[in-house]
Amino acid sequence: MKSLRFLIPIALFGVLVWFLFRGLSLNPREVPSPLIGKPAPAFTLPRLDDPQKTMQREDFAGKPWVMNVWASWCAPCREEHPLVIDLARRVKVPVVGLNYKDRPGDARNWLERLGNPYAATLIDFDGKVGIDFGVYGVPETFVIDAQGVVRYKHVGPLTPQVLREKIEPLLKQLGALG
Amino acid sequence: MTRMGASMLRAALSALVLLWAGAALAQGPVAPAAPASAAAAVDPELEARVLKISAGLRCLVCQNQTIADSNADLAVDLRNQVREMLERGDTPQQINDYMTARYGDFVLYKPPVKSSTALLWYGPAALLVLAVLVLVWIIRRRTKLPADRFEPDPDGN
């Protein structure tokens, strides 16, 4: 018994190493959203193509939809944009843009130059709706189901891997992808 | 066991206990919610309350800063949100609830006590108790050892 005592510090060291190693593999940028599994927040926002017209949450009820938060001043948005275009081409449901804290003129130019994959783009000029959605860094992408419940949120630019492993399987499950 | 060693250990122990008590006192009572004033934008009393509340909220863009410290766009927006809510008459608790509903417990610098945070809140105290118990155990074991198990003190005591 006594001869095995040297194992105690080694075991404690092992526990410490495990904790430190776990800490290395966690990404502090990925803040779990409390919104997952909850109804999407209500909003009423003007459309980018016609600011006289507004759209609200209820306009999207009844079928799943994807919301992509972007801004013309956001470089990673430009980076992910081809993937958004590709996704919008393949899904059977609307991909909606939330133009976050942007100048509408800049936003329109941006879409003209890079392509407009969005069924509708909504202007969140002061970022209030962004706050309601818990947006803290553009780009962000939300998947909302037919009942209006937020099912998934991705922070940061979309990548082929995220689309393949998370978003597309979820959209398939929701019947939004053939 | 020498007298000097024992008194040093006793001093170290009492220092530990004092430290612990000091940390508990530093927490202090939570200030009660003051009634909201519907004053104009530049109201030093309101600003002080905005600062006080935002000092407890994490800026999600620059995660090691509070909303009060940070000049990130989102931090400014959230400070304005806090100000608006205070002007509307919301309590600090309502503001914290509003923030956690959107950004999760992560936004609070002082995490709530619940089962998933129990280790965080009570772990250090439990470790301290464990350490003191081990220390007492070692001391008691050593006091029972005969004198010839120790090296003689240099001054011959």
Tab-separated table of C-alpha atoms in Angstrom:
chain	number	residue	atom	x	y	z
A	1	MET	CA	0.000	0.000	0.000
A	2	LYS	CA	2.683	2.362	1.109
A	3	SER	CA	4.752	1.641	-1.980
A	4	LEU	CA	1.887	2.740	-4.237
A	5	ARG	CA	1.675	6.172	-2.625
A	6	PHE	CA	3.846	7.708	-5.311
A	7	LEU	CA	0.883	7.189	-7.661
A	8	ILE	CA	-1.188	9.928	-5.949
A	9	PRO	CA	0.752	12.918	-7.306
A	10	ILE	CA	0.980	11.248	-10.695
A	11	ALA	CA	-2.799	10.791	-10.747
A	12	LEU	CA	-3.346	14.421	-9.704
A	13	PHE	CA	-0.961	15.518	-12.426
A	14	GLY	CA	-2.903	13.426	-14.915
A	15	VAL	CA	-6.167	15.144	-13.939
A	16	LEU	CA	-4.529	18.539	-14.309
A	17	VAL	CA	-3.165	17.656	-17.742
A	18	TRP	CA	-6.611	16.453	-18.811
A	19	PHE	CA	-8.212	19.746	-17.777
A	20	LEU	CA	-5.527	21.821	-19.481
A	21	PHE	CA	-5.744	19.732	-22.630
A	22	ARG	CA	-9.529	20.109	-22.727
A	23	GLY	CA	-9.050	23.840	-22.317
A	24	LEU	CA	-6.857	23.918	-25.400
A	25	SER	CA	-9.484	22.331	-27.588
A	26	LEU	CA	-12.325	24.648	-26.512
A	27	ASN	CA	-12.986	27.701	-28.634
A	28	PRO	CA	-14.014	30.679	-26.490
A	29	ARG	CA	-15.357	32.414	-29.595
A	30	GLU	CA	-18.101	29.843	-29.869
A	31	VAL	CA	-20.605	31.120	-27.388
A	32	PRO	CA	-23.515	28.688	-27.108
A	33	SER	CA	-26.674	30.523	-28.108
A	34	PRO	CA	-29.532	30.401	-25.607
A	35	LEU	CA	-31.809	30.935	-28.594
A	36	ILE	CA	-31.472	27.363	-29.916
A	37	GLY	CA	-34.782	25.565	-29.436
A	38	LYS	CA	-36.599	28.825	-28.772
A	39	PRO	CA	-38.866	30.838	-31.059
A	40	ALA	CA	-37.028	33.358	-33.218
A	41	PRO	CA	-37.400	36.894	-31.844
A	42	ALA	CA	-40.098	39.049	-33.400
A	43	PHE	CA	-39.052	41.859	-35.726
A	44	THR	CA	-40.405	44.298	-38.265
A	45	LEU	CA	-37.761	45.598	-40.663
A	46	PRO	CA	-37.674	47.507	-43.959
A	47	ARG	CA	-36.586	45.671	-47.087
A	48	LEU	CA	-33.322	46.654	-48.715
A	49	ASP	CA	-34.802	46.635	-52.219
A	50	ASP	CA	-37.762	48.782	-51.148
A	51	PRO	CA	-37.393	50.421	-47.739
A	52	GLN	CA	-41.024	51.561	-47.891
A	53	LYS	CA	-42.067	47.944	-47.423
A	54	THR	CA	-41.449	46.112	-44.174
A	55	MET	CA	-41.329	42.434	-43.389
A	56	GLN	CA	-41.823	40.703	-40.088
A	57	ARG	CA	-41.191	37.343	-38.515
A	58	GLU	CA	-44.685	36.108	-39.341
A	59	ASP	CA	-44.047	36.573	-43.072
A	60	PHE	CA	-41.649	33.648	-42.908
A	61	ALA	CA	-43.816	31.332	-40.804
A	62	GLY	CA	-45.003	28.030	-42.226
A	63	LYS	CA	-41.774	26.825	-43.760
A	64	PRO	CA	-38.162	26.699	-42.686
A	65	TRP	CA	-35.868	29.549	-43.602
A	66	VAL	CA	-32.230	30.477	-43.325
A	67	MET	CA	-31.118	33.854	-42.061
A	68	ASN	CA	-27.672	35.094	-42.978
A	69	VAL	CA	-26.423	38.164	-41.094
A	70	TRP	CA	-24.022	40.232	-43.169
A	71	ALA	CA	-22.694	43.721	-43.816
A	72	SER	CA	-20.784	45.321	-46.658
A	73	TRP	CA	-18.028	46.403	-44.224
A	74	CYS	CA	-17.433	42.832	-43.128
A	75	ALA	CA	-14.583	41.081	-44.910
A	76	PRO	CA	-15.415	37.511	-43.851
A	77	CYS	CA	-18.917	38.055	-45.297
A	78	ARG	CA	-17.338	38.521	-48.701
A	79	GLU	CA	-15.353	35.355	-48.123
A	80	GLU	CA	-18.421	33.239	-47.368
A	81	HIS	CA	-20.642	34.844	-49.992
A	82	PRO	CA	-20.042	32.269	-52.774
A	83	LEU	CA	-21.146	29.567	-50.339
A	84	VAL	CA	-24.326	31.497	-49.518
A	85	ILE	CA	-25.038	31.848	-53.239
A	86	ASP	CA	-24.489	28.135	-53.713
A	87	LEU	CA	-26.671	27.229	-50.730
A	88	ALA	CA	-29.489	29.525	-51.849
A	89	ARG	CA	-29.431	27.874	-55.276
A	90	ARG	CA	-29.830	24.403	-53.803
A	91	VAL	CA	-32.338	24.859	-50.977
A	92	LYS	CA	-36.075	24.960	-51.523
A	93	VAL	CA	-36.641	27.557	-48.815
A	94	PRO	CA	-35.848	31.256	-48.590
A	95	VAL	CA	-32.407	32.421	-47.571
A	96	VAL	CA	-32.977	35.808	-45.983
A	97	GLY	CA	-30.261	38.397	-45.520
A	98	LEU	CA	-30.095	40.541	-42.412
A	99	ASN	CA	-28.060	43.582	-43.355
A	100	TYR	CA	-26.482	44.438	-40.020
A	101	LYS	CA	-25.500	48.039	-39.177
A	102	ASP	CA	-24.743	48.965	-42.741
A	103	ARG	CA	-25.415	51.845	-45.112
A	104	PRO	CA	-28.224	50.669	-47.434
A	105	GLY	CA	-26.445	52.202	-50.456
A	106	ASP	CA	-23.244	50.285	-49.697
A	107	ALA	CA	-25.247	47.122	-49.145
A	108	ARG	CA	-27.030	47.442	-52.499
A	109	ASN	CA	-23.706	47.993	-54.301
A	110	TRP	CA	-22.206	45.004	-52.545
A	111	LEU	CA	-25.032	42.706	-53.670
A	112	GLU	CA	-24.894	44.052	-57.192
A	113	ARG	CA	-21.198	43.350	-57.432
A	114	LEU	CA	-21.036	39.984	-55.681
A	115	GLY	CA	-24.455	38.554	-56.523
A	116	ASN	CA	-27.695	38.525	-54.580
A	117	PRO	CA	-28.690	35.104	-53.259
A	118	TYR	CA	-31.293	36.436	-50.831
A	119	ALA	CA	-35.041	35.974	-51.188
A	120	ALA	CA	-35.217	39.208	-49.205
A	121	THR	CA	-32.715	41.400	-47.428
A	122	LEU	CA	-33.852	43.246	-44.327
A	123	ILE	CA	-32.217	46.419	-43.056
A	124	ASP	CA	-31.171	46.264	-39.410
A	125	PHE	CA	-29.735	49.764	-39.435
A	126	ASP	CA	-29.208	50.231	-35.695
A	127	GLY	CA	-28.467	46.573	-34.937
A	128	LYS	CA	-31.404	46.178	-32.541
A	129	VAL	CA	-32.767	43.066	-34.208
A	130	GLY	CA	-29.210	41.761	-34.269
A	131	ILE	CA	-29.094	42.129	-30.488
A	132	ASP	CA	-32.413	40.284	-30.193
A	133	PHE	CA	-30.892	37.444	-32.198
A	134	GLY	CA	-27.778	37.509	-30.022
A	135	VAL	CA	-25.566	38.553	-32.940
A	136	TYR	CA	-22.097	39.514	-31.781
A	137	GLY	CA	-19.997	39.114	-34.877
A	138	VAL	CA	-20.944	39.146	-38.518
A	139	PRO	CA	-21.347	36.942	-40.408
A	140	GLU	CA	-23.740	34.676	-38.565
A	141	THR	CA	-26.166	32.169	-39.998
A	142	PHE	CA	-29.386	30.900	-38.420
A	143	VAL	CA	-31.628	28.013	-39.426
A	144	ILE	CA	-35.249	28.500	-38.381
A	145	ASP	CA	-37.854	25.762	-38.789
A	146	ALA	CA	-41.461	25.914	-39.983
A	147	GLN	CA	-42.689	26.529	-36.444
A	148	GLY	CA	-40.435	29.558	-36.179
A	149	VAL	CA	-38.017	27.872	-33.770
A	150	VAL	CA	-34.291	28.603	-34.076
A	151	ARG	CA	-32.657	25.241	-34.743
A	152	TYR	CA	-29.068	26.160	-35.447
A	153	LYS	CA	-26.726	29.097	-35.315
A	154	HIS	CA	-23.316	29.424	-36.851
A	155	VAL	CA	-21.001	32.266	-35.860
A	156	GLY	CA	-18.370	33.362	-38.335
A	157	PRO	CA	-18.043	32.722	-42.063
A	158	LEU	CA	-19.669	29.584	-43.424
A	159	THR	CA	-17.270	26.896	-44.541
A	160	PRO	CA	-17.900	23.906	-46.795
A	161	GLN	CA	-17.408	21.717	-43.726
A	162	VAL	CA	-20.031	23.509	-41.618
A	163	LEU	CA	-22.486	23.369	-44.514
A	164	ARG	CA	-21.833	19.689	-45.151
A	165	GLU	CA	-21.805	18.506	-41.556
A	166	LYS	CA	-24.304	20.785	-39.823
A	167	ILE	CA	-26.503	22.933	-41.988
A	168	GLU	CA	-27.284	20.622	-44.899
A	169	PRO	CA	-28.213	17.609	-42.720
A	170	LEU	CA	-30.486	19.872	-40.669
A	171	LEU	CA	-32.111	21.358	-43.767
A	172	LYS	CA	-32.600	17.861	-45.152
A	173	GLN	CA	-34.243	16.817	-41.913
A	174	LEU	CA	-36.530	19.842	-42.177
A	175	GLY	CA	-37.380	18.878	-45.747
A	176	ALA	CA	-35.801	22.009	-47.149
A	177	LEU	CA	-33.176	20.287	-49.245
A	178	GLY	CA	-33.888	17.746	-51.972
B	1	MET	CA	8.700	18.239	16.127
B	2	THR	CA	10.338	21.522	16.877
B	3	ARG	CA	8.523	24.401	18.501
B	4	MET	CA	9.575	26.756	15.705
B	5	GLY	CA	8.094	24.551	12.960
B	6	ALA	CA	4.787	24.235	14.775
B	7	SER	CA	4.385	27.971	15.347
B	8	MET	CA	5.210	28.687	11.710
B	9	LEU	CA	2.553	26.255	10.601
B	10	ARG	CA	0.058	27.855	12.970
B	11	ALA	CA	0.862	31.286	11.536
B	12	ALA	CA	0.432	30.035	8.000
B	13	LEU	CA	-2.911	28.470	8.882
B	14	SER	CA	-4.288	31.604	10.480
B	15	ALA	CA	-3.123	33.659	7.492
B	16	LEU	CA	-5.088	31.337	5.222
B	17	VAL	CA	-8.227	31.664	7.322
B	18	LEU	CA	-7.858	35.467	7.340
B	19	LEU	CA	-7.495	35.536	3.549
B	20	TRP	CA	-10.605	33.470	3.155
B	21	ALA	CA	-12.640	35.674	5.484
B	22	GLY	CA	-11.406	38.760	3.649
B	23	ALA	CA	-12.493	37.372	0.295
B	24	ALA	CA	-15.952	36.605	1.686
B	25	LEU	CA	-16.310	40.148	3.061
B	26	ALA	CA	-15.172	41.717	-0.209
B	27	GLN	CA	-18.266	40.297	-1.911
B	28	GLY	CA	-20.415	42.716	0.056
B	29	PRO	CA	-24.177	43.095	-0.049
B	30	VAL	CA	-25.899	43.588	-3.380
B	31	ALA	CA	-27.145	47.126	-3.868
B	32	PRO	CA	-30.935	47.366	-3.992
B	33	ALA	CA	-32.538	48.511	-7.228
B	34	ALA	CA	-32.902	52.274	-7.149
B	35	PRO	CA	-35.972	53.789	-8.771
B	36	ALA	CA	-35.340	54.820	-12.353
B	37	SER	CA	-35.107	58.477	-13.164
B	38	ALA	CA	-36.621	59.639	-16.421
B	39	ALA	CA	-33.999	62.345	-16.839
B	40	ALA	CA	-32.279	63.591	-19.987
B	41	ALA	CA	-29.430	61.820	-21.742
B	42	VAL	CA	-26.565	63.288	-19.738
B	43	ASP	CA	-27.551	62.486	-16.210
B	44	PRO	CA	-24.516	61.636	-14.078
B	45	GLU	CA	-26.552	59.474	-11.733
B	46	LEU	CA	-28.022	57.482	-14.632
B	47	GLU	CA	-24.607	57.198	-16.287
B	48	ALA	CA	-23.158	55.835	-13.067
B	49	ARG	CA	-25.839	53.159	-12.977
B	50	VAL	CA	-25.298	52.337	-16.646
B	51	LEU	CA	-21.585	51.928	-15.917
B	52	LYS	CA	-22.216	49.841	-12.836
B	53	ILE	CA	-24.429	47.392	-14.697
B	54	SER	CA	-22.297	47.241	-17.821
B	55	ALA	CA	-19.224	46.567	-15.693
B	56	GLY	CA	-20.781	43.186	-14.926
B	57	LEU	CA	-21.468	42.302	-18.551
B	58	ARG	CA	-18.964	40.687	-20.861
B	59	CYS	CA	-18.258	42.223	-24.231
B	60	LEU	CA	-18.673	39.333	-26.652
B	61	VAL	CA	-16.431	40.815	-29.305
B	62	CYS	CA	-13.455	41.394	-27.003
B	63	GLN	CA	-14.147	38.757	-24.428
B	64	ASN	CA	-11.799	39.839	-21.686
B	65	GLN	CA	-13.348	43.271	-21.421
B	66	THR	CA	-16.604	44.377	-19.912
B	67	ILE	CA	-19.165	46.321	-21.885
B	68	ALA	CA	-18.208	49.310	-19.744
B	69	ASP	CA	-14.523	49.078	-20.739
B	70	SER	CA	-14.887	48.260	-24.379
B	71	ASN	CA	-15.356	50.612	-27.284
B	72	ALA	CA	-16.314	47.859	-29.683
B	73	ASP	CA	-19.413	48.706	-31.684
B	74	LEU	CA	-21.493	46.051	-30.008
B	75	ALA	CA	-20.399	47.184	-26.542
B	76	VAL	CA	-21.535	50.739	-27.315
B	77	ASP	CA	-24.870	49.400	-28.562
B	78	LEU	CA	-25.344	47.261	-25.485
B	79	ARG	CA	-24.472	50.180	-23.188
B	80	ASN	CA	-27.133	52.209	-24.980
B	81	GLN	CA	-29.523	49.322	-24.501
B	82	VAL	CA	-28.772	49.280	-20.765
B	83	ARG	CA	-29.344	53.043	-20.600
B	84	GLU	CA	-32.642	52.775	-22.459
B	85	MET	CA	-33.843	50.008	-20.197
B	86	LEU	CA	-32.894	51.952	-17.069
B	87	GLU	CA	-34.742	54.987	-18.369
B	88	ARG	CA	-37.741	52.781	-18.992
B	89	GLY	CA	-37.572	51.773	-15.324
B	90	ASP	CA	-36.204	48.244	-15.666
B	91	THR	CA	-34.306	46.803	-12.715
B	92	PRO	CA	-30.713	45.545	-13.008
B	93	GLN	CA	-32.107	42.036	-12.687
B	94	GLN	CA	-34.383	42.592	-15.683
B	95	ILE	CA	-31.449	43.925	-17.675
B	96	ASN	CA	-29.316	40.896	-16.824
B	97	ASP	CA	-32.214	38.630	-17.806
B	98	TYR	CA	-32.547	40.492	-21.093
B	99	MET	CA	-28.846	40.000	-21.836
B	100	THR	CA	-28.727	36.325	-20.845
B	101	ALA	CA	-31.836	35.591	-22.938
B	102	ARG	CA	-29.831	36.744	-25.956
B	103	TYR	CA	-26.235	35.922	-25.197
B	104	GLY	CA	-26.436	33.234	-22.523
B	105	ASP	CA	-24.845	33.091	-19.076
B	106	PHE	CA	-21.533	33.742	-20.780
B	107	VAL	CA	-22.397	37.442	-20.893
B	108	LEU	CA	-22.408	37.661	-17.092
B	109	TYR	CA	-19.046	38.159	-15.427
B	110	LYS	CA	-20.594	36.760	-12.276
B	111	PRO	CA	-22.066	33.437	-13.332
B	112	PRO	CA	-25.280	32.285	-11.619
B	113	VAL	CA	-25.052	29.518	-9.048
B	114	LYS	CA	-26.549	26.353	-10.498
B	115	SER	CA	-25.604	22.723	-10.843
B	116	SER	CA	-23.386	23.281	-13.880
B	117	THR	CA	-21.455	26.047	-12.107
B	118	ALA	CA	-21.273	24.434	-8.647
B	119	LEU	CA	-17.689	23.296	-9.217
B	120	LEU	CA	-16.746	26.834	-10.231
B	121	TRP	CA	-18.331	28.390	-7.154
B	122	TYR	CA	-17.499	25.821	-4.495
B	123	GLY	CA	-14.480	24.069	-6.007
B	124	PRO	CA	-11.862	26.482	-4.620
B	125	ALA	CA	-13.358	26.387	-1.110
B	126	ALA	CA	-13.530	22.583	-1.247
B	127	LEU	CA	-9.892	22.448	-2.357
B	128	LEU	CA	-8.903	24.764	0.492
B	129	VAL	CA	-10.729	22.613	3.051
B	130	LEU	CA	-9.092	19.517	1.606
B	131	ALA	CA	-5.666	21.143	1.748
B	132	VAL	CA	-6.176	22.214	5.381
B	133	LEU	CA	-7.311	18.699	6.310
B	134	VAL	CA	-4.218	17.193	4.693
B	135	LEU	CA	-2.053	19.759	6.471
B	136	VAL	CA	-3.622	18.968	9.867
B	137	TRP	CA	-3.242	15.251	9.222
B	138	ILE	CA	0.457	15.647	8.402
B	139	ILE	CA	1.085	17.834	11.441
B	140	ARG	CA	-0.685	15.441	13.802
B	141	ARG	CA	1.185	12.479	12.361
B	142	ARG	CA	4.493	14.242	12.800
B	143	THR	CA	3.851	15.354	16.360
B	144	LYS	CA	3.490	11.682	17.286
B	145	LEU	CA	6.882	10.766	15.836
B	146	PRO	CA	9.777	10.360	18.267
B	147	ALA	CA	12.402	13.124	18.332
B	148	ASP	CA	15.075	10.943	16.725
B	149	ARG	CA	13.096	10.979	13.468
B	150	PHE	CA	13.968	14.658	13.015
B	151	GLU	CA	17.261	16.359	12.427
B	152	PRO	CA	18.393	18.272	15.511
B	153	ASP	CA	17.881	22.049	15.421
B	154	PRO	CA	21.120	23.977	14.735
B	155	ASP	CA	20.860	25.909	18.040
B	156	GLY	CA	20.697	22.635	19.980
B	157	ASN	CA	17.073	22.849	21.293
